[in-house]
Short mmCIF file of C-alpha atoms in Angstrom, two decimals:
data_model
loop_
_atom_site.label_atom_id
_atom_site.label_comp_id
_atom_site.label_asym_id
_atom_site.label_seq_id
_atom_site.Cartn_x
_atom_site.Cartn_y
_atom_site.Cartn_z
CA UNK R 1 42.87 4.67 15.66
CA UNK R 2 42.43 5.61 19.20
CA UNK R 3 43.68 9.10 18.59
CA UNK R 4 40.86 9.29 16.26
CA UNK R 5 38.20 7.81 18.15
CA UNK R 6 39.17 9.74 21.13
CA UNK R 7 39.05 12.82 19.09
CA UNK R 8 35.54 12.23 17.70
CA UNK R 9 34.66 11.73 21.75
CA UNK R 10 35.58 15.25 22.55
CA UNK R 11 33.92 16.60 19.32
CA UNK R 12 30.54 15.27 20.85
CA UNK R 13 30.74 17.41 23.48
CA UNK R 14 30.36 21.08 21.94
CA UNK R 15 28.30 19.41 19.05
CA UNK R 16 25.56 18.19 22.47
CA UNK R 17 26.30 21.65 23.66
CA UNK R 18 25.29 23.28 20.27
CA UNK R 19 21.93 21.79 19.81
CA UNK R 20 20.78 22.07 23.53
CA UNK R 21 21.43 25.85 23.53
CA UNK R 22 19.74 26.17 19.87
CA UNK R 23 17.05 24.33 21.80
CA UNK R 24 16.89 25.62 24.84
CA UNK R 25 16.57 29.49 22.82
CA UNK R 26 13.77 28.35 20.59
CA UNK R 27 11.77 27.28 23.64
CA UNK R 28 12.32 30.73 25.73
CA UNK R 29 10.24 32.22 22.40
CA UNK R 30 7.90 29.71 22.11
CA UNK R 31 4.10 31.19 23.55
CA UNK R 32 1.82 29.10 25.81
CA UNK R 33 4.53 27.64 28.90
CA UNK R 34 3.92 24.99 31.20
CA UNK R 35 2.76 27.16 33.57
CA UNK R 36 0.10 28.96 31.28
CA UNK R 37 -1.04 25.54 29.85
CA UNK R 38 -1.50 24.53 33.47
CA UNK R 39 -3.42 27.73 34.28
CA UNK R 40 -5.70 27.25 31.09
CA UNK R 41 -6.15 23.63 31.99
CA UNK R 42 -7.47 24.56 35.29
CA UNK R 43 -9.72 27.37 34.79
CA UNK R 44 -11.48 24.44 32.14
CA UNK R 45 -11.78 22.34 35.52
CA UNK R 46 -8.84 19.48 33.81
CA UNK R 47 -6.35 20.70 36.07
CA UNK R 48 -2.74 19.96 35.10
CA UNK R 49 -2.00 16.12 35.01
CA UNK R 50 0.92 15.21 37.71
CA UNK R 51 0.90 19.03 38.64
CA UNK R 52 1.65 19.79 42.43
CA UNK R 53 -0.99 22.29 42.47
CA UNK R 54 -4.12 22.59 41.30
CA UNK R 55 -5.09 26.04 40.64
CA UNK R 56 -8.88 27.12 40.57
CA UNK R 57 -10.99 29.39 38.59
CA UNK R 58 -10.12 32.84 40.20
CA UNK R 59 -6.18 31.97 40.03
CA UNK R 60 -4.44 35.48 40.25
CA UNK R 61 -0.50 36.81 39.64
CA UNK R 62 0.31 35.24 43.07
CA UNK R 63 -0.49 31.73 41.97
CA UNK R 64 1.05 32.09 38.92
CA UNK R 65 4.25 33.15 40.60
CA UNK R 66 3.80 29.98 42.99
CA UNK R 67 3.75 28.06 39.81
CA UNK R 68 6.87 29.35 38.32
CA UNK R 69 8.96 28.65 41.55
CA UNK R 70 7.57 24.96 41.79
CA UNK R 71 8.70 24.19 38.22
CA UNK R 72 12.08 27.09 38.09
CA UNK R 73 10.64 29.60 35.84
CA UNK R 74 11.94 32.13 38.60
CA UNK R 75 15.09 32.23 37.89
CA UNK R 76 16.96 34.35 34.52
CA UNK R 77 17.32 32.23 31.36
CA UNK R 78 20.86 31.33 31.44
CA UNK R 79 20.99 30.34 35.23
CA UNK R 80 18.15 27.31 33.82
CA UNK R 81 20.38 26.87 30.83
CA UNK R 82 23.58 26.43 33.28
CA UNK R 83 21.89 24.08 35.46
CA UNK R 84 20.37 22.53 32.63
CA UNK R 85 23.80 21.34 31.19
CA UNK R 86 25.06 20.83 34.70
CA UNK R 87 22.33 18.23 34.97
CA UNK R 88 22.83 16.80 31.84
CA UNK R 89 26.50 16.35 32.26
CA UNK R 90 25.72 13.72 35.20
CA UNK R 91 22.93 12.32 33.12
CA UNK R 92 19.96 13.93 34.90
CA UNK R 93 17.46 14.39 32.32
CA UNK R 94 15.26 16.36 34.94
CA UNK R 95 11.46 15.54 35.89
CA UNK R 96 8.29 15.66 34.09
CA UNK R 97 5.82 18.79 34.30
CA UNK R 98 3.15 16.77 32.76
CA UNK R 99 3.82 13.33 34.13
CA UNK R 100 5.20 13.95 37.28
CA UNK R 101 7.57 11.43 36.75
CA UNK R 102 11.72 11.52 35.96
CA UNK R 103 12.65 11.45 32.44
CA UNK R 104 14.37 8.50 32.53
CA UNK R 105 11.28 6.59 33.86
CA UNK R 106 9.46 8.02 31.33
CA UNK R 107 11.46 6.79 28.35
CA UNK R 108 12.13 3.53 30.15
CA UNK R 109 8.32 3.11 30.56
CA UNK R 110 7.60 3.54 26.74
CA UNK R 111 10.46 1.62 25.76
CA UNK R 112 8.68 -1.86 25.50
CA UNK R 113 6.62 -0.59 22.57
CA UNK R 114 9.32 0.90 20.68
CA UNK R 115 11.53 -2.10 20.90
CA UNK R 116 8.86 -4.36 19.86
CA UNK R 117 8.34 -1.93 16.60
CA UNK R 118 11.92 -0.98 15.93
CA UNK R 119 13.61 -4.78 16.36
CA UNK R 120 11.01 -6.65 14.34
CA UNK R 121 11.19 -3.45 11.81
CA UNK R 122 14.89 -3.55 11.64
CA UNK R 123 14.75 -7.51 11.25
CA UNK R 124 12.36 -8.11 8.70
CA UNK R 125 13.44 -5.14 6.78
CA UNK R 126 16.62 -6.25 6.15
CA UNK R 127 16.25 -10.25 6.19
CA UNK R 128 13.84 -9.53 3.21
CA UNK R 129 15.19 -6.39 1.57
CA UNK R 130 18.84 -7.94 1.17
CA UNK R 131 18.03 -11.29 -0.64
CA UNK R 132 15.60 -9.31 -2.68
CA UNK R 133 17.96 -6.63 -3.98
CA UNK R 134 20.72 -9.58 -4.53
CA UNK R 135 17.72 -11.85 -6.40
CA UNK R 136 17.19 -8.39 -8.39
CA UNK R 137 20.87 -7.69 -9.23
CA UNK R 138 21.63 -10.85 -10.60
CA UNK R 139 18.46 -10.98 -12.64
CA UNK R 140 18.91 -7.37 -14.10
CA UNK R 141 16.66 -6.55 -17.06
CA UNK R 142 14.58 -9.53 -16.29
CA UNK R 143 10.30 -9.90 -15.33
CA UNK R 144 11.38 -11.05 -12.34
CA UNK R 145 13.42 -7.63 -11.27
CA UNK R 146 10.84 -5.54 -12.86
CA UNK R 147 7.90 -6.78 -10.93
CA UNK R 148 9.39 -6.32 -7.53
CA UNK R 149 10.94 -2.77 -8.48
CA UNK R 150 7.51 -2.24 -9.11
CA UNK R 151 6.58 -3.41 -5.88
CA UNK R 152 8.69 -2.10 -3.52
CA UNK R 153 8.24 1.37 -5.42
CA UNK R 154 4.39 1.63 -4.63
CA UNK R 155 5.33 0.29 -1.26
CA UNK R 156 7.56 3.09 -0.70
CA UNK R 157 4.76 5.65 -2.25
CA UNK R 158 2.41 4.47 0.57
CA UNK R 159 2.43 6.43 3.63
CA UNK R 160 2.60 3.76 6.30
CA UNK R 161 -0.35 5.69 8.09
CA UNK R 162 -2.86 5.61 5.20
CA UNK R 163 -2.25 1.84 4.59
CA UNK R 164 -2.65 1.99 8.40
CA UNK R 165 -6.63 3.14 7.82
CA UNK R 166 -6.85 0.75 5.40
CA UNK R 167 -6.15 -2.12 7.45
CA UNK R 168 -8.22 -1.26 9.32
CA UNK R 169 -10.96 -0.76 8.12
CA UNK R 170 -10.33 -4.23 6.23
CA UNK R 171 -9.18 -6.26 8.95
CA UNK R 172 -9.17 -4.92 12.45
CA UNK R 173 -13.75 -4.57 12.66
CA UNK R 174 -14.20 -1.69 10.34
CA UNK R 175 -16.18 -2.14 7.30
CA UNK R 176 -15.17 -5.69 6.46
CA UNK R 177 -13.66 -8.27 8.84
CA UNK R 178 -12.28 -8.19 12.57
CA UNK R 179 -9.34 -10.26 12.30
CA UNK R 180 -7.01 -8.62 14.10
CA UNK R 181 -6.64 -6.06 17.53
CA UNK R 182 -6.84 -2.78 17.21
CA UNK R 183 -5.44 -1.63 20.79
CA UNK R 184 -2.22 -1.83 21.86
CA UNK R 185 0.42 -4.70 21.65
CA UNK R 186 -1.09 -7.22 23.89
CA UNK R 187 -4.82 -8.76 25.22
CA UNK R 188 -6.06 -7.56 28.88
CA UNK R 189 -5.68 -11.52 29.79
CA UNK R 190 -1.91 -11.60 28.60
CA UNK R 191 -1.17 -12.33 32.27
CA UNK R 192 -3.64 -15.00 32.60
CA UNK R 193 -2.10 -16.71 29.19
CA UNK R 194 0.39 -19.33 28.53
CA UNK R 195 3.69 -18.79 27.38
CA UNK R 196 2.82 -20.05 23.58
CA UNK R 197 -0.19 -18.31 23.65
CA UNK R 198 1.49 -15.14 25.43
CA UNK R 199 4.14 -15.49 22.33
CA UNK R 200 0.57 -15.84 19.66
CA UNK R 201 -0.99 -13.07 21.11
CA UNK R 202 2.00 -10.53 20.29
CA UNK R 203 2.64 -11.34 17.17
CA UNK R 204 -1.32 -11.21 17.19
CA UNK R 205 -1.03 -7.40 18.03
CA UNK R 206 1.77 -6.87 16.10
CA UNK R 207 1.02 -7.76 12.85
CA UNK R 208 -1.06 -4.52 11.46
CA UNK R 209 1.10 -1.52 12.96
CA UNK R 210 4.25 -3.83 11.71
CA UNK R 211 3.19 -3.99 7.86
CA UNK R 212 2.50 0.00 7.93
CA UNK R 213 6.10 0.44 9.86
CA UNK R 214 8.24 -1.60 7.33
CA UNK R 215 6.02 -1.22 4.07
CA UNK R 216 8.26 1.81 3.25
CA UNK R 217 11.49 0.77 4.29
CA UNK R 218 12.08 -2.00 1.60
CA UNK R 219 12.30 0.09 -1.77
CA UNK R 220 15.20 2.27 0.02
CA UNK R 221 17.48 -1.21 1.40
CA UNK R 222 16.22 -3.32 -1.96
CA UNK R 223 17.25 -1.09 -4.39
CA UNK R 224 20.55 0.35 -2.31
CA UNK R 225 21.79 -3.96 -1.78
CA UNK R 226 20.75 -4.42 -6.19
CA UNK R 227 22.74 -1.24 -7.30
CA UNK R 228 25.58 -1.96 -4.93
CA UNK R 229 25.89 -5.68 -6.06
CA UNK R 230 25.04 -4.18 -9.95
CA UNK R 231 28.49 -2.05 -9.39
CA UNK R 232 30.72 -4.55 -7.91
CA UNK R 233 29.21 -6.95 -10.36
CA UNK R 234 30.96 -4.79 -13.40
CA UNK R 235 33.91 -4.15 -11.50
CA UNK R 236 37.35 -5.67 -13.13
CA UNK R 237 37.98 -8.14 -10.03
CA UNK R 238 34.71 -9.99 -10.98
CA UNK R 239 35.95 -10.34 -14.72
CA UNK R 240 39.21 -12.17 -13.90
CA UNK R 241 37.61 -14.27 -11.11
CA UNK R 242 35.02 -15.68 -13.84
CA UNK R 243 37.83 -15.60 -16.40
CA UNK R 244 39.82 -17.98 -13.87
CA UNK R 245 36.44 -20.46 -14.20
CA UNK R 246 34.75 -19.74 -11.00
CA UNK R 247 31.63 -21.03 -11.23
CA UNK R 248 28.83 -17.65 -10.73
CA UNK R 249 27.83 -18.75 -7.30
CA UNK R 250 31.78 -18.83 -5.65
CA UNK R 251 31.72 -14.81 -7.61
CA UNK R 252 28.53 -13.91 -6.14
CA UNK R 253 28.84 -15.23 -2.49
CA UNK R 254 32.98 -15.27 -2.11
CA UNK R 255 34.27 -12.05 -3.95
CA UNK R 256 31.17 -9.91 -4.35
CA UNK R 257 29.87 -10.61 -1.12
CA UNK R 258 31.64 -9.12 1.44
CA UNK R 259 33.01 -5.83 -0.95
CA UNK R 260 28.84 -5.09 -1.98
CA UNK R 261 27.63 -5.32 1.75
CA UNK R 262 30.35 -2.48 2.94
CA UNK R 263 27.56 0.09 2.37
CA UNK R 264 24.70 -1.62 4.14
CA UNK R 265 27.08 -3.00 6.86
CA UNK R 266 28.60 0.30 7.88
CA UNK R 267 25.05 1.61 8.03
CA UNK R 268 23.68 -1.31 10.24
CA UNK R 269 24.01 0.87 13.62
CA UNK R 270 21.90 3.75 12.49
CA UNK R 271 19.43 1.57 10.94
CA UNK R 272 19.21 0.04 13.89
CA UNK R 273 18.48 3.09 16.48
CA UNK R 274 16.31 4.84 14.10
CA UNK R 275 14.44 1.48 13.53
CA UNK R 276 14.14 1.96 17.98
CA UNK R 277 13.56 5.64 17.97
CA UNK R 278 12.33 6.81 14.92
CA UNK R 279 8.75 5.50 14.83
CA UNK R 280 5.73 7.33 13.65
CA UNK R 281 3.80 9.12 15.72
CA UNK R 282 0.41 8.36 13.03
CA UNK R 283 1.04 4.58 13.35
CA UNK R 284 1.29 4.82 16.65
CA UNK R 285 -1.49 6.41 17.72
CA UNK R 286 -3.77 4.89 14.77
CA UNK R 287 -2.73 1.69 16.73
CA UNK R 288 -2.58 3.14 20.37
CA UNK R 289 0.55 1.97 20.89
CA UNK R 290 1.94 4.59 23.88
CA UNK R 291 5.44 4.69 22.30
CA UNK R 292 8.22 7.16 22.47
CA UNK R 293 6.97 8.78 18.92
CA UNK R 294 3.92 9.51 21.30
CA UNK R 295 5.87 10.85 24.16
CA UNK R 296 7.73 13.21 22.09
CA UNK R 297 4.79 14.56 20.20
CA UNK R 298 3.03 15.05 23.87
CA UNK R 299 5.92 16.68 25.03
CA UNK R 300 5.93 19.44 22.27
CA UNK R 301 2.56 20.18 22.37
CA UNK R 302 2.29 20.71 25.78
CA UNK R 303 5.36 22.34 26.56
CA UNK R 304 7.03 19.24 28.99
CA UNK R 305 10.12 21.21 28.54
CA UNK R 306 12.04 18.61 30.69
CA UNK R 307 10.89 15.58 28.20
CA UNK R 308 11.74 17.79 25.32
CA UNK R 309 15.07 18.60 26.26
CA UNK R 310 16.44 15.70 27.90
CA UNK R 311 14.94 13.24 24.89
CA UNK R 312 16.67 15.67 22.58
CA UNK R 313 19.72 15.18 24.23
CA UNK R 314 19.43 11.16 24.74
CA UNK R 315 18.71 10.64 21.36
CA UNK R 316 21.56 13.36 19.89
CA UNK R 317 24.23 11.33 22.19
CA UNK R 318 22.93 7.88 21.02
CA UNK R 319 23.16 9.32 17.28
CA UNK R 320 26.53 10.64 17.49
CA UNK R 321 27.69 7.46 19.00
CA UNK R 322 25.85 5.65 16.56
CA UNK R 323 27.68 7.61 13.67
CA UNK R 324 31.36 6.77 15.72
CA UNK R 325 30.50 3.13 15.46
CA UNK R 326 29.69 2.76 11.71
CA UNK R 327 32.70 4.77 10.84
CA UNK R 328 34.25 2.20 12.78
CA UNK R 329 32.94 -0.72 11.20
CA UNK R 330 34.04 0.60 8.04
CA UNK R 331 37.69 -0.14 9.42
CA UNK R 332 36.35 -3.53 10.27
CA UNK R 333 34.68 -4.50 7.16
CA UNK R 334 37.31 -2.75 4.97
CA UNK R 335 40.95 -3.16 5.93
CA UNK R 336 42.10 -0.65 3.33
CA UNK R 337 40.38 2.08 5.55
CA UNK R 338 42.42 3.79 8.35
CA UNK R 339 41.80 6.75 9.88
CA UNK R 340 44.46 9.33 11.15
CA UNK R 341 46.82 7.32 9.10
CA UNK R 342 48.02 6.92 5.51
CA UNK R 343 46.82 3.37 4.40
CA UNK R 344 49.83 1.31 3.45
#
């Protein structure tokens, strides 16, 4: 086991390697750079945001080239690329063009939004979607499981941003009520508040982005828990435990259990991080909720090659540790699993 994990350690390496470079080419090619963006920005009087100089209207080749130096687009391609990865390898994800700010204060600043999305996403995704798709697999064929496949399926056919407009226009002061905020995740007073009404306010905030975030999520983890419970449900092990007189509760909760949530389980960790990291830019900006979707999208458009890159390379590492760990768990879960070695 520690061969193997060891192994799939060093196998991150020119995997992190592969998609910087494929990265770092596309972006040489890509028209419009940081420093032209900046250049356009100021000859429109908006002047670059962070920038350490502020060029004016009659900004000539010589400014252009001051630029350049000031942000390293002075040196040949593959010196950046080497000290990009020389960076990288001591975790320096570099400094903002845009922002003016490191990297890693940048992503540490949006955090706080996409926790608050991706934990109560992850939760109430899975606390529903699991005794659903178990209520729906013993009740095959019935009203009961066609209803909710029903359910769950026009759910899933609803982009989360659309039922986002809805909302609000239904309950955040469009056309109908104003029930609920429309800005961000907390009130300007939040400060000023108690800790229960702190605690109110949230989930206050909360509540509209969260039904667009998760609406989609139950069809795929309500249907994946029935069919998996559906096929250890046939399975010959299930037959001679029922045969034996077990009543159908002991099957369900004491054989079926643990064998039908291998699947799910094992796929817990990446759940999890995309749940963090995977949130939609159109909820989030329907909402104004300044999240790391948000970031990212900024990032591209306006060339923050820094934020682009090291992002990219945070989120590649946590993903390929992410996929170590549920192979892992699969070990865990399921004894009869070994890697690098022949089960017994």
């Amino acid at each position: 086991m520690l061969a193997y994990i060891l192994k799939r350690l060093l196998l991150m390496v020119p995997t992190l390697i592969g998609v910087l470079t494929v990265t770092f080419v596309v972006v040489q090619f890509v028209p419009g750079g940081p420093v032209e963006q900046l250049m356009a920005e100021a000859r429109m009087g908006a002047g670059g945001e962070g920038s350490a100089y502020k060029a004016s209207r009659d900004s000539d080749a010589k400014q252009i080239e001051e630029l350049k130096k000031l942000y390293g687009f002075d040196k040949p391609a593959h010196v950046r690329y080497i000290e990009m990865l020389s960076s990288f390898a001591r975790f320096d994800l570099g400094r903002s063009f845009l922002h003016n700010k490191d990297v890693w204060q940048l992503i540490k600043e949006k955090l706080p939004v996409s926790i608050s999305l991706g934990l109560w996403a992850f939760l109430l995704t899975y606390l529903i979607s699991i005794p659903l798709g178990i209520a729906k697999a013993v009740r095959e064929g019935s009203r009961f499981d066609a209803a909710t496949t029903l359910l769950v399926l026009i759910g899933f056919a609803i982009p989360g941003f659309v039922l986002g407009v809805f909302l609000i226009v239904l309950f955040a002061g469009g056309t109908f009520w104003e029930i609920f905020p429309l800005r961000g995740l907390t009130s300007d007073n939040w400060a000023e508040l108690s800790w229960p009404a702190r605690i109110a306010d949230y989930f206050w905030h909360l509540t509209l982005p969260m039904i667009c975030y998760v609406i989609g999520g139950f069809a795929t983890v309500t249907l994946l828990t029935k069919n998996t419970f559906i096929e250890e449900l046939r399975k010959q092990y299930v037959l001679v435990a029922r045969a034996k007189g077990l009543s159908q509760d002991r099957v369900l909760w004491k054989h079926v259990f643990r064998n039908a949530l291998i699947p799910l389980i094992t796929g817990f960790p990446a759940a999890f991080v995309f749940a963090f990291f995977g949130g939609s830019l159109l909820i989030e900006t329907l909402f104004s909720l300044d999240g790391l979707g948000l970031l990212s999208y900024e990032s591209i458009v306006r060339r923050d090659y820094p934020v682009v890159l090291g992002s990219l390379f945070l989120f590649t590492l946590i993903g390929l540790v992410v996929k170590l760990i549920s192979d892992l768990l699969y070990v865990v879960v399921d004894r009869r699993v070994q890697f690098g070695s022949v089960a017994k």
